[in-house]
mmCIF file of C-alpha atoms in Angstrom:
data_model
loop_
_atom_site.group_PDB
_atom_site.id
_atom_site.type_symbol
_atom_site.label_atom_id
_atom_site.label_comp_id
_atom_site.label_asym_id
_atom_site.label_seq_id
_atom_site.Cartn_x
_atom_site.Cartn_y
_atom_site.Cartn_z
ATOM 1 C CA MET A 1 -0.001 -0.152 0.044
ATOM 2 C CA ARG A 2 1.248 2.991 -0.983
ATOM 3 C CA THR A 3 1.576 5.821 1.681
ATOM 4 C CA ALA A 4 1.535 9.640 2.003
ATOM 5 C CA VAL A 5 2.028 12.614 4.528
ATOM 6 C CA VAL A 6 0.121 15.677 4.347
ATOM 7 C CA VAL A 7 1.053 18.411 6.261
ATOM 8 C CA GLY A 8 -1.569 20.604 7.290
ATOM 9 C CA ALA A 9 -5.651 20.199 8.230
ATOM 10 C CA GLY A 10 -6.495 23.233 6.363
ATOM 11 C CA LEU A 11 -9.198 22.763 3.527
ATOM 12 C CA GLY A 12 -6.638 21.652 0.781
ATOM 13 C CA GLY A 13 -5.139 19.434 3.215
ATOM 14 C CA LEU A 14 -8.695 17.575 4.074
ATOM 15 C CA ALA A 15 -9.788 17.509 0.423
ATOM 16 C CA VAL A 16 -6.106 15.743 -0.827
ATOM 17 C CA ALA A 17 -5.681 13.187 2.240
ATOM 18 C CA GLY A 18 -9.311 12.350 1.776
ATOM 19 C CA ALA A 19 -8.855 11.852 -2.091
ATOM 20 C CA LEU A 20 -5.728 9.805 -1.506
ATOM 21 C CA ALA A 21 -7.519 7.442 1.318
ATOM 22 C CA ARG A 22 -10.466 6.691 -1.536
ATOM 23 C CA SER A 23 -7.409 5.963 -4.059
ATOM 24 C CA GLY A 24 -6.765 3.075 -1.932
ATOM 25 C CA TRP A 25 -3.377 5.407 0.183
ATOM 26 C CA ARG A 26 -2.370 5.508 4.115
ATOM 27 C CA VAL A 27 -2.813 8.578 4.894
ATOM 28 C CA THR A 28 -0.822 10.299 7.946
ATOM 29 C CA LEU A 29 -2.296 13.931 8.513
ATOM 30 C CA LEU A 30 -0.180 16.259 10.558
ATOM 31 C CA GLU A 31 -1.610 19.423 12.091
ATOM 32 C CA ARG A 32 -0.183 21.863 13.672
ATOM 33 C CA ALA A 33 -3.187 22.967 16.055
ATOM 34 C CA ASP A 34 -4.286 20.789 18.918
ATOM 35 C CA ARG A 35 -7.525 20.931 17.243
ATOM 36 C CA VAL A 36 -9.416 21.168 13.638
ATOM 37 C CA ARG A 37 -11.612 23.742 13.256
ATOM 38 C CA PRO A 38 -12.798 26.198 10.477
ATOM 39 C CA GLU A 39 -13.262 29.581 10.888
ATOM 40 C CA SER A 40 -17.102 30.202 11.200
ATOM 41 C CA THR A 41 -17.266 32.128 8.067
ATOM 42 C CA ALA A 42 -18.658 31.222 4.693
ATOM 43 C CA LEU A 43 -16.409 31.178 1.175
ATOM 44 C CA VAL A 44 -17.021 31.497 -2.367
ATOM 45 C CA LEU A 45 -16.538 28.786 -4.610
ATOM 46 C CA TRP A 46 -15.488 29.313 -8.433
ATOM 47 C CA PRO A 47 -16.788 26.923 -10.947
ATOM 48 C CA ASN A 48 -13.101 25.916 -10.962
ATOM 49 C CA GLY A 49 -13.686 24.930 -7.572
ATOM 50 C CA VAL A 50 -16.792 23.304 -7.760
ATOM 51 C CA ARG A 51 -15.650 20.992 -10.842
ATOM 52 C CA ALA A 52 -12.480 20.215 -8.600
ATOM 53 C CA LEU A 53 -14.458 19.473 -5.810
ATOM 54 C CA ARG A 54 -16.592 17.032 -7.673
ATOM 55 C CA ALA A 55 -13.915 14.922 -9.605
ATOM 56 C CA LEU A 56 -12.842 14.864 -5.454
ATOM 57 C CA GLY A 57 -15.853 12.978 -5.406
ATOM 58 C CA LEU A 58 -17.429 15.460 -2.698
ATOM 59 C CA GLY A 59 -19.969 16.614 -5.597
ATOM 60 C CA ALA A 60 -23.327 15.122 -3.491
ATOM 61 C CA GLY A 61 -22.074 16.826 -0.084
ATOM 62 C CA LEU A 62 -21.333 19.797 -1.707
ATOM 63 C CA ASP A 63 -24.687 20.641 -3.430
ATOM 64 C CA ALA A 64 -26.534 19.878 0.036
ATOM 65 C CA ILE A 65 -24.406 22.592 1.704
ATOM 66 C CA ALA A 66 -23.973 25.431 -1.555
ATOM 67 C CA THR A 67 -25.972 28.598 -2.335
ATOM 68 C CA PRO A 68 -26.124 29.813 -5.996
ATOM 69 C CA LEU A 69 -24.246 33.432 -6.063
ATOM 70 C CA ALA A 70 -25.813 35.647 -8.647
ATOM 71 C CA ASP A 71 -24.281 38.746 -9.572
ATOM 72 C CA GLY A 72 -25.137 42.061 -6.957
ATOM 73 C CA GLY A 73 -22.894 44.171 -9.119
ATOM 74 C CA VAL A 74 -20.480 46.815 -7.761
ATOM 75 C CA ARG A 75 -21.496 50.612 -6.030
ATOM 76 C CA ARG A 76 -19.870 53.774 -4.966
ATOM 77 C CA PRO A 77 -20.113 54.391 -0.991
ATOM 78 C CA ASP A 78 -22.759 56.761 -2.533
ATOM 79 C CA GLY A 79 -25.138 54.296 -3.634
ATOM 80 C CA HIS A 80 -24.223 54.903 -8.057
ATOM 81 C CA TRP A 81 -23.678 52.007 -9.816
ATOM 82 C CA LEU A 82 -20.038 51.565 -10.967
ATOM 83 C CA VAL A 83 -21.402 48.000 -12.763
ATOM 84 C CA GLN A 84 -24.979 47.087 -13.134
ATOM 85 C CA PRO A 85 -25.779 43.749 -12.434
ATOM 86 C CA ARG A 86 -26.010 41.217 -14.958
ATOM 87 C CA PRO A 87 -27.188 38.053 -15.683
ATOM 88 C CA THR A 88 -24.887 35.380 -14.969
ATOM 89 C CA PRO A 89 -24.344 31.590 -17.382
ATOM 90 C CA ALA A 90 -25.199 28.896 -14.779
ATOM 91 C CA GLU A 91 -21.924 27.548 -15.854
ATOM 92 C CA ARG A 92 -20.135 30.693 -14.707
ATOM 93 C CA MET A 93 -22.073 30.878 -11.350
ATOM 94 C CA PRO A 94 -20.053 30.653 -8.453
ATOM 95 C CA VAL A 95 -21.717 29.548 -5.222
ATOM 96 C CA VAL A 96 -21.357 30.356 -1.364
ATOM 97 C CA VAL A 97 -20.982 28.276 1.451
ATOM 98 C CA HIS A 98 -20.850 28.065 5.144
ATOM 99 C CA ARG A 99 -17.077 26.915 5.658
ATOM 100 C CA GLU A 100 -17.842 24.743 9.080
ATOM 101 C CA ASP A 101 -20.459 23.296 6.451
ATOM 102 C CA LEU A 102 -17.826 22.302 3.611
ATOM 103 C CA HIS A 103 -15.104 21.617 6.728
ATOM 104 C CA ASP A 104 -17.893 18.518 7.735
ATOM 105 C CA THR A 105 -18.123 17.601 3.841
ATOM 106 C CA LEU A 106 -14.405 17.055 3.692
ATOM 107 C CA ILE A 107 -13.910 15.410 7.474
ATOM 108 C CA ALA A 108 -16.686 13.163 6.156
ATOM 109 C CA GLY A 109 -15.041 12.345 3.001
ATOM 110 C CA LEU A 110 -11.815 11.211 5.444
ATOM 111 C CA GLY A 111 -12.910 7.730 5.990
ATOM 112 C CA ASP A 112 -10.403 5.257 7.859
ATOM 113 C CA ARG A 113 -7.353 5.072 6.141
ATOM 114 C CA VAL A 114 -6.237 8.222 6.984
ATOM 115 C CA GLU A 115 -4.644 9.068 10.969
ATOM 116 C CA LEU A 116 -4.973 12.546 11.871
ATOM 117 C CA ARG A 117 -2.339 13.736 13.972
ATOM 118 C CA THR A 118 -2.418 17.401 15.784
ATOM 119 C CA GLY A 119 0.003 19.165 18.117
ATOM 120 C CA VAL A 120 2.464 18.777 15.458
ATOM 121 C CA ALA A 121 4.818 21.545 14.422
ATOM 122 C CA VAL A 122 6.692 20.149 11.216
ATOM 123 C CA ARG A 123 9.918 21.873 11.537
ATOM 124 C CA THR A 124 11.956 19.534 8.689
ATOM 125 C CA VAL A 125 11.819 17.991 5.894
ATOM 126 C CA ARG A 126 14.280 15.319 3.800
ATOM 127 C CA THR A 127 14.376 15.052 0.071
ATOM 128 C CA ALA A 128 18.038 13.255 -0.080
ATOM 129 C CA PRO A 129 18.295 11.217 -3.282
ATOM 130 C CA GLY A 130 17.520 7.810 -2.554
ATOM 131 C CA GLU A 131 16.003 8.090 0.735
ATOM 132 C CA ARG A 132 12.152 8.238 0.915
ATOM 133 C CA PRO A 133 10.670 11.640 1.577
ATOM 134 C CA ALA A 134 10.267 12.792 5.112
ATOM 135 C CA VAL A 135 9.311 15.535 7.851
ATOM 136 C CA GLY A 136 9.936 15.605 11.160
ATOM 137 C CA ASP A 137 8.751 18.176 14.262
ATOM 138 C CA GLY A 138 12.468 17.540 16.103
ATOM 139 C CA ARG A 139 11.620 14.707 18.360
ATOM 140 C CA HIS A 140 9.604 12.352 15.672
ATOM 141 C CA THR A 141 10.388 11.534 11.700
ATOM 142 C CA VAL A 142 7.975 10.533 9.806
ATOM 143 C CA GLU A 143 8.655 9.312 6.290
ATOM 144 C CA ALA A 144 6.032 8.193 3.083
ATOM 145 C CA ASP A 145 6.333 7.747 -0.808
ATOM 146 C CA LEU A 146 4.634 10.735 -0.992
ATOM 147 C CA VAL A 147 5.038 14.693 1.269
ATOM 148 C CA VAL A 148 2.182 16.853 0.155
ATOM 149 C CA ALA A 149 3.185 20.325 1.945
ATOM 150 C CA ALA A 150 -0.524 21.875 2.533
ATOM 151 C CA ASP A 151 0.779 24.056 5.879
ATOM 152 C CA GLY A 152 -0.348 27.329 4.409
ATOM 153 C CA THR A 153 0.871 30.925 3.841
ATOM 154 C CA ASP A 154 3.805 30.324 6.597
ATOM 155 C CA SER A 155 4.226 26.567 5.343
ATOM 156 C CA GLU A 156 7.833 25.776 6.712
ATOM 157 C CA ILE A 157 8.177 23.023 4.267
ATOM 158 C CA ARG A 158 8.236 26.040 1.516
ATOM 159 C CA ARG A 159 10.505 27.742 3.273
ATOM 160 C CA GLN A 160 13.134 25.087 3.116
ATOM 161 C CA LEU A 161 12.494 23.544 -0.540
ATOM 162 C CA ALA A 162 11.970 26.927 -1.952
ATOM 163 C CA PRO A 163 13.271 29.883 0.047
ATOM 164 C CA GLU A 164 13.127 32.489 -2.906
ATOM 165 C CA SER A 165 9.548 32.837 -2.505
ATOM 166 C CA GLY A 166 9.094 34.952 0.282
ATOM 167 C CA VAL A 167 5.521 35.891 2.494
ATOM 168 C CA VAL A 168 5.294 39.488 2.215
ATOM 169 C CA SER A 169 2.325 42.125 2.916
ATOM 170 C CA SER A 170 -0.219 42.500 0.634
ATOM 171 C CA GLY A 171 -1.441 46.207 1.951
ATOM 172 C CA CYS A 172 -4.527 45.706 2.815
ATOM 173 C CA ALA A 173 -6.509 43.391 6.283
ATOM 174 C CA ALA A 174 -9.986 42.213 5.981
ATOM 175 C CA TRP A 175 -12.758 41.231 8.339
ATOM 176 C CA ARG A 176 -15.591 38.510 7.446
ATOM 177 C CA ALA A 177 -18.798 37.320 9.324
ATOM 178 C CA VAL A 178 -21.666 35.049 9.234
ATOM 179 C CA ILE A 179 -24.819 36.828 10.602
ATOM 180 C CA PRO A 180 -27.539 34.162 11.399
ATOM 181 C CA TRP A 181 -30.834 34.384 10.035
ATOM 182 C CA TYR A 182 -32.141 34.632 13.385
ATOM 183 C CA ARG A 183 -30.524 37.717 13.767
ATOM 184 C CA ALA A 184 -30.458 39.355 10.296
ATOM 185 C CA PRO A 185 -31.916 42.501 9.328
ATOM 186 C CA LYS A 186 -35.089 42.110 8.078
ATOM 187 C CA LEU A 187 -34.438 44.139 4.337
ATOM 188 C CA PRO A 188 -37.168 45.353 1.754
ATOM 189 C CA ALA A 189 -37.801 43.009 -1.146
ATOM 190 C CA ASP A 190 -36.324 45.329 -3.495
ATOM 191 C CA GLN A 191 -33.209 45.503 -1.620
ATOM 192 C CA PRO A 192 -30.507 42.765 -2.670
ATOM 193 C CA VAL A 193 -28.102 40.979 0.124
ATOM 194 C CA CYS A 194 -25.518 40.566 -2.529
ATOM 195 C CA GLY A 195 -23.221 43.023 -4.296
ATOM 196 C CA GLU A 196 -20.208 44.686 -4.033
ATOM 197 C CA THR A 197 -19.217 48.141 -3.013
ATOM 198 C CA LEU A 198 -15.549 50.094 -3.808
ATOM 199 C CA GLY A 199 -14.830 52.875 -2.094
ATOM 200 C CA ALA A 200 -11.045 54.879 -1.710
ATOM 201 C CA GLY A 201 -9.122 51.612 -0.311
ATOM 202 C CA TYR A 202 -12.419 50.217 1.439
ATOM 203 C CA ARG A 203 -14.522 47.334 0.056
ATOM 204 C CA PHE A 204 -17.721 45.780 1.208
ATOM 205 C CA VAL A 205 -19.056 42.523 -0.049
ATOM 206 C CA ALA A 206 -22.302 40.756 0.854
ATOM 207 C CA ALA A 207 -24.142 37.289 0.076
ATOM 208 C CA SER A 208 -26.978 35.104 1.408
ATOM 209 C CA LEU A 209 -26.386 31.765 2.491
ATOM 210 C CA GLY A 210 -29.835 30.361 1.686
ATOM 211 C CA GLU A 211 -33.460 31.769 2.006
ATOM 212 C CA ARG A 212 -34.443 33.379 4.984
ATOM 213 C CA GLY A 213 -36.565 30.546 7.805
ATOM 214 C CA THR A 214 -34.109 27.951 5.616
ATOM 215 C CA ALA A 215 -30.260 27.199 5.839
ATOM 216 C CA GLY A 216 -29.756 26.013 1.708
ATOM 217 C CA GLY A 217 -29.805 22.567 2.913
ATOM 218 C CA SER A 218 -27.630 23.999 5.680
ATOM 219 C CA SER A 219 -28.120 24.160 9.533
ATOM 220 C CA ARG A 220 -25.705 27.317 9.362
ATOM 221 C CA GLY A 221 -27.666 29.778 6.732
ATOM 222 C CA GLY A 222 -27.487 33.657 7.449
ATOM 223 C CA ILE A 223 -25.444 36.716 5.116
ATOM 224 C CA TYR A 224 -22.103 36.228 4.717
ATOM 225 C CA TRP A 225 -20.270 39.662 4.677
ATOM 226 C CA VAL A 226 -16.850 40.573 3.834
ATOM 227 C CA ALA A 227 -15.118 44.021 4.593
ATOM 228 C CA THR A 228 -11.543 44.751 3.503
ATOM 229 C CA ALA A 229 -9.612 48.205 4.483
ATOM 230 C CA ALA A 230 -6.006 49.138 3.257
ATOM 231 C CA GLY A 231 -3.315 49.031 6.313
ATOM 232 C CA ALA A 232 -2.544 46.583 8.747
ATOM 233 C CA PRO A 233 -4.738 44.478 10.779
ATOM 234 C CA ARG A 234 -6.228 46.360 14.180
ATOM 235 C CA PRO A 235 -4.779 45.040 17.397
ATOM 236 C CA GLU A 236 -7.597 46.257 19.279
ATOM 237 C CA PRO A 237 -10.269 43.748 21.036
ATOM 238 C CA ALA A 238 -13.346 42.645 18.201
ATOM 239 C CA GLU A 239 -15.645 45.481 19.913
ATOM 240 C CA THR A 240 -13.526 48.020 19.227
ATOM 241 C CA GLN A 241 -13.080 46.491 15.317
ATOM 242 C CA LEU A 242 -16.566 46.408 14.894
ATOM 243 C CA ALA A 243 -17.195 50.118 16.139
ATOM 244 C CA LEU A 244 -14.130 51.160 13.538
ATOM 245 C CA LEU A 245 -16.209 49.178 10.822
ATOM 246 C CA LYS A 246 -19.363 50.771 11.384
ATOM 247 C CA ARG A 247 -17.448 54.678 11.229
ATOM 248 C CA TRP A 248 -15.646 53.597 8.245
ATOM 249 C CA TYR A 249 -18.725 52.548 6.561
ATOM 250 C CA ALA A 250 -21.378 55.252 7.727
ATOM 251 C CA GLY A 251 -22.953 56.301 5.125
ATOM 252 C CA TRP A 252 -22.542 54.053 2.254
ATOM 253 C CA PRO A 253 -25.412 52.380 0.981
ATOM 254 C CA ALA A 254 -27.603 49.940 2.558
ATOM 255 C CA PRO A 255 -27.477 47.258 3.766
ATOM 256 C CA ILE A 256 -24.910 47.608 4.847
ATOM 257 C CA ALA A 257 -25.101 49.449 8.131
ATOM 258 C CA GLU A 258 -27.775 46.974 9.003
ATOM 259 C CA LEU A 259 -25.567 44.459 8.630
ATOM 260 C CA LEU A 260 -22.480 46.046 10.743
ATOM 261 C CA ASP A 261 -25.422 46.527 13.045
ATOM 262 C CA ALA A 262 -26.826 43.042 13.192
ATOM 263 C CA THR A 263 -23.196 42.096 13.870
ATOM 264 C CA ASP A 264 -22.293 40.503 17.135
ATOM 265 C CA PRO A 265 -18.431 40.863 17.895
ATOM 266 C CA ALA A 266 -17.576 37.255 18.034
ATOM 267 C CA ASP A 267 -18.990 37.239 14.928
ATOM 268 C CA LEU A 268 -15.941 38.537 13.397
ATOM 269 C CA VAL A 269 -12.964 37.348 12.087
ATOM 270 C CA GLN A 270 -9.564 39.400 11.150
ATOM 271 C CA GLN A 271 -6.911 38.300 8.674
ATOM 272 C CA GLU A 272 -4.019 40.460 7.497
ATOM 273 C CA ILE A 273 -3.844 39.531 3.731
ATOM 274 C CA ARG A 274 -0.779 38.564 2.513
ATOM 275 C CA GLU A 275 0.744 36.769 -0.157
ATOM 276 C CA LEU A 276 3.901 35.148 -1.837
ATOM 277 C CA ARG A 277 6.146 36.952 -4.096
ATOM 278 C CA PRO A 278 7.618 35.560 -5.906
ATOM 279 C CA LEU A 279 6.020 32.184 -6.303
ATOM 280 C CA PRO A 280 7.873 29.299 -6.029
ATOM 281 C CA ARG A 281 10.314 28.055 -8.817
ATOM 282 C CA ALA A 282 8.966 24.665 -8.375
ATOM 283 C CA TYR A 283 5.910 22.722 -6.931
ATOM 284 C CA GLY A 284 6.629 19.347 -7.196
ATOM 285 C CA PHE A 285 10.450 18.054 -5.591
ATOM 286 C CA PRO A 286 11.024 14.545 -6.500
ATOM 287 C CA ALA A 287 13.159 12.623 -3.344
ATOM 288 C CA GLY A 288 13.820 9.228 -3.869
ATOM 289 C CA PRO A 289 11.324 6.723 -5.107
ATOM 290 C CA GLY A 290 8.318 10.164 -4.540
ATOM 291 C CA GLY A 291 9.200 13.228 -3.521
ATOM 292 C CA VAL A 292 7.182 16.330 -1.876
ATOM 293 C CA VAL A 293 4.549 18.441 -3.466
ATOM 294 C CA LEU A 294 3.192 22.387 -2.386
ATOM 295 C CA LEU A 295 -0.112 22.496 -2.407
ATOM 296 C CA GLY A 296 -2.908 25.756 -1.870
ATOM 297 C CA ASP A 297 -1.603 28.667 -0.076
ATOM 298 C CA ALA A 298 2.127 27.149 0.573
ATOM 299 C CA ALA A 299 1.958 27.031 -3.489
ATOM 300 C CA HIS A 300 0.628 30.100 -4.160
ATOM 301 C CA ALA A 301 -1.183 32.532 -1.617
ATOM 302 C CA MET A 302 -3.027 35.422 -3.075
ATOM 303 C CA PRO A 303 -4.930 38.441 -1.788
ATOM 304 C CA PRO A 304 -8.822 36.988 -1.972
ATOM 305 C CA HIS A 305 -10.267 39.995 -4.600
ATOM 306 C CA LEU A 306 -11.147 36.852 -7.224
ATOM 307 C CA GLY A 307 -11.486 34.229 -4.191
ATOM 308 C CA GLN A 308 -9.691 31.801 -5.883
ATOM 309 C CA GLY A 309 -7.341 30.569 -2.908
ATOM 310 C CA ALA A 310 -9.682 27.633 -1.802
ATOM 311 C CA CYS A 311 -10.645 27.010 -5.165
ATOM 312 C CA LEU A 312 -7.210 26.500 -6.589
ATOM 313 C CA ALA A 313 -6.421 24.202 -3.302
ATOM 314 C CA PHE A 314 -9.075 22.288 -5.107
ATOM 315 C CA GLU A 315 -7.425 21.905 -8.159
ATOM 316 C CA ASP A 316 -3.740 21.308 -6.504
ATOM 317 C CA ALA A 317 -5.705 18.245 -4.471
ATOM 318 C CA ALA A 318 -7.884 17.167 -7.180
ATOM 319 C CA THR A 319 -4.804 17.399 -10.620
ATOM 320 C CA LEU A 320 -2.468 15.459 -7.643
ATOM 321 C CA ALA A 321 -4.969 12.949 -7.253
ATOM 322 C CA SER A 322 -5.661 12.088 -11.047
ATOM 323 C CA LEU A 323 -1.868 11.979 -11.553
ATOM 324 C CA LEU A 324 -1.341 9.702 -8.904
ATOM 325 C CA ARG A 325 -4.022 7.489 -10.478
ATOM 326 C CA GLU A 326 -2.518 7.504 -13.848
ATOM 327 C CA SER A 327 1.260 7.884 -13.211
ATOM 328 C CA ARG A 328 4.365 6.078 -11.565
ATOM 329 C CA LEU A 329 4.983 8.147 -8.552
ATOM 330 C CA PRO A 330 7.928 10.243 -9.921
ATOM 331 C CA ASP A 331 6.145 10.983 -13.146
ATOM 332 C CA ALA A 332 3.070 12.508 -11.342
ATOM 333 C CA VAL A 333 5.136 14.552 -9.184
ATOM 334 C CA ALA A 334 7.043 16.176 -12.007
ATOM 335 C CA SER A 335 3.326 16.372 -14.224
ATOM 336 C CA TYR A 336 2.152 18.078 -11.052
ATOM 337 C CA ASP A 337 4.542 20.526 -11.425
ATOM 338 C CA ARG A 338 4.370 20.820 -14.923
ATOM 339 C CA LEU A 339 0.564 21.522 -14.987
ATOM 340 C CA ARG A 340 0.149 23.667 -11.828
ATOM 341 C CA ARG A 341 2.963 26.336 -12.003
ATOM 342 C CA PRO A 342 1.587 27.716 -14.850
ATOM 343 C CA ARG A 343 -1.725 27.695 -13.765
ATOM 344 C CA ALA A 344 -1.253 29.525 -10.368
ATOM 345 C CA ALA A 345 1.130 31.636 -12.107
ATOM 346 C CA THR A 346 -2.033 33.075 -14.537
ATOM 347 C CA MET A 347 -4.608 33.570 -11.529
ATOM 348 C CA VAL A 348 -2.265 35.463 -9.509
ATOM 349 C CA ARG A 349 -1.160 37.887 -11.874
ATOM 350 C CA GLN A 350 -5.124 38.659 -12.632
ATOM 351 C CA THR A 351 -5.428 38.736 -9.116
ATOM 352 C CA ARG A 352 -3.039 41.162 -8.790
ATOM 353 C CA ARG A 353 -4.658 43.128 -11.625
ATOM 354 C CA MET A 354 -7.420 43.344 -9.911
ATOM 355 C CA SER A 355 -5.877 44.527 -6.414
ATOM 356 C CA ALA A 356 -4.140 47.511 -8.187
ATOM 357 C CA VAL A 357 -7.422 48.128 -9.449
ATOM 358 C CA LEU A 358 -9.337 47.735 -5.534
ATOM 359 C CA GLN A 359 -6.561 49.621 -3.848
ATOM 360 C CA THR A 360 -6.841 52.681 -5.824
ATOM 361 C CA ARG A 361 -6.219 55.549 -3.581
ATOM 362 C CA GLY A 362 -6.295 59.950 -4.302
ATOM 363 C CA ARG A 363 -8.922 61.821 -5.642
ATOM 364 C CA LEU A 364 -7.664 62.112 -9.270
ATOM 365 C CA ALA A 365 -6.519 57.990 -9.516
ATOM 366 C CA LEU A 366 -10.111 57.507 -7.989
ATOM 367 C CA ARG A 367 -12.431 59.600 -10.763
ATOM 368 C CA ALA A 368 -10.004 57.723 -13.333
ATOM 369 C CA ARG A 369 -10.890 54.404 -12.076
ATOM 370 C CA ASP A 370 -14.610 55.021 -11.589
ATOM 371 C CA ALA A 371 -14.921 56.368 -14.812
ATOM 372 C CA ALA A 372 -12.772 53.421 -16.296
ATOM 373 C CA LEU A 373 -14.336 50.585 -13.412
ATOM 374 C CA GLY A 374 -17.717 49.855 -16.041
ATOM 375 C CA THR A 375 -14.854 48.735 -18.467
ATOM 376 C CA ILE A 376 -11.599 47.229 -16.801
ATOM 377 C CA SER A 377 -13.631 45.250 -13.484
ATOM 378 C CA PRO A 378 -16.304 43.463 -15.603
ATOM 379 C CA ARG A 379 -13.050 42.738 -18.295
ATOM 380 C CA LEU A 380 -10.809 41.349 -15.566
ATOM 381 C CA ARG A 381 -13.649 39.117 -13.968
ATOM 382 C CA ASN A 382 -14.764 37.809 -17.305
ATOM 383 C CA THR A 383 -10.913 36.856 -17.699
ATOM 384 C CA ALA A 384 -10.707 35.870 -14.383
ATOM 385 C CA ALA A 385 -14.032 33.582 -14.676
ATOM 386 C CA THR A 386 -13.552 32.114 -18.210
ATOM 387 C CA ALA A 387 -10.086 30.621 -17.112
ATOM 388 C CA ALA A 388 -12.088 29.474 -14.105
ATOM 389 C CA ALA A 389 -14.496 27.649 -16.196
ATOM 390 C CA GLN A 390 -12.207 26.654 -18.725
ATOM 391 C CA TRP A 391 -9.921 24.216 -16.139
ATOM 392 C CA HIS A 392 -10.775 20.258 -16.021
ATOM 393 C CA PRO A 393 -9.124 17.735 -14.239
ATOM 394 C CA PRO A 394 -6.260 16.208 -16.319
ATOM 395 C CA ALA A 395 -7.250 13.060 -18.027
#
């Protein structure tokens, strides 16, 4: 029986561990934290992420928890439309899921061939010729035919194998929350929840998780929102952060004030936005009869402006699982590197272009951006949506 060590029990790590186990591998899943638990927020999955999860055999679980997300358009803080809502073809429509629901789906897909070990901080990786790849925490070493580094933006394995790739700040922070339906504001029928509002270094996006009174197949329905602001994360308590958000977004169009008023400080999750610059020179590293691969944020951490972080992680997992079914292990490691690096580079490049548009500052620059946004933003989004919709797992 072939063996694998997956480092990191985030979304990508859980997805690839389950996929390998269902293919007959014996998998050891190592997690630094003492418990494996997701954020109590939500996640937008674009068609490529949906297709990847289906390729991983998780389509039925996804269908039970996903809510389609229509195009809500883009407005200025004064309510003026920069990009009007427009119909979205079904094949390009994203879905929104609660992270806890998705986490439960991935956990259910692990099966009994996955051994989960928590509280393990990987500090070393071995890729010596003639020896099986291995990782260690300073006390114990675990070797296998394959090591999958899914240990996030601060990946220790990537730091050792691709030291040229560094983590840098994207210059902004994000706040996320899900307001459960029992606390969500009741909005007029002609006031849609979904949509994006864009100001000078500030952005607010909201979406519904199912319909009020239901949960879209989930026990965790509600309204999901994300606020992004230029600058560093705030060190204050959640209550103070929420008060700052209310002040920053005061006067913005409905339902932003209503959503912030309905948010409890305990709902709030703050995140510093960071990325890899440059991307690693390789995503696959041969070692003895097998090798090491980088997956998810360990390979291509990027700003969330196009919502592709988790989608690319699921693409990585689906690609690796497919290659391992069809190829010898060393060939699969080489093919994974060959397929994933250009794909990730394309999506990161498009995300950085959108980041430049969203972080525009200064009165004249804002006027120019707003005047052109009706052309620029849809073009960038359509390019990304096309790339996302066209992705398929390797045959």
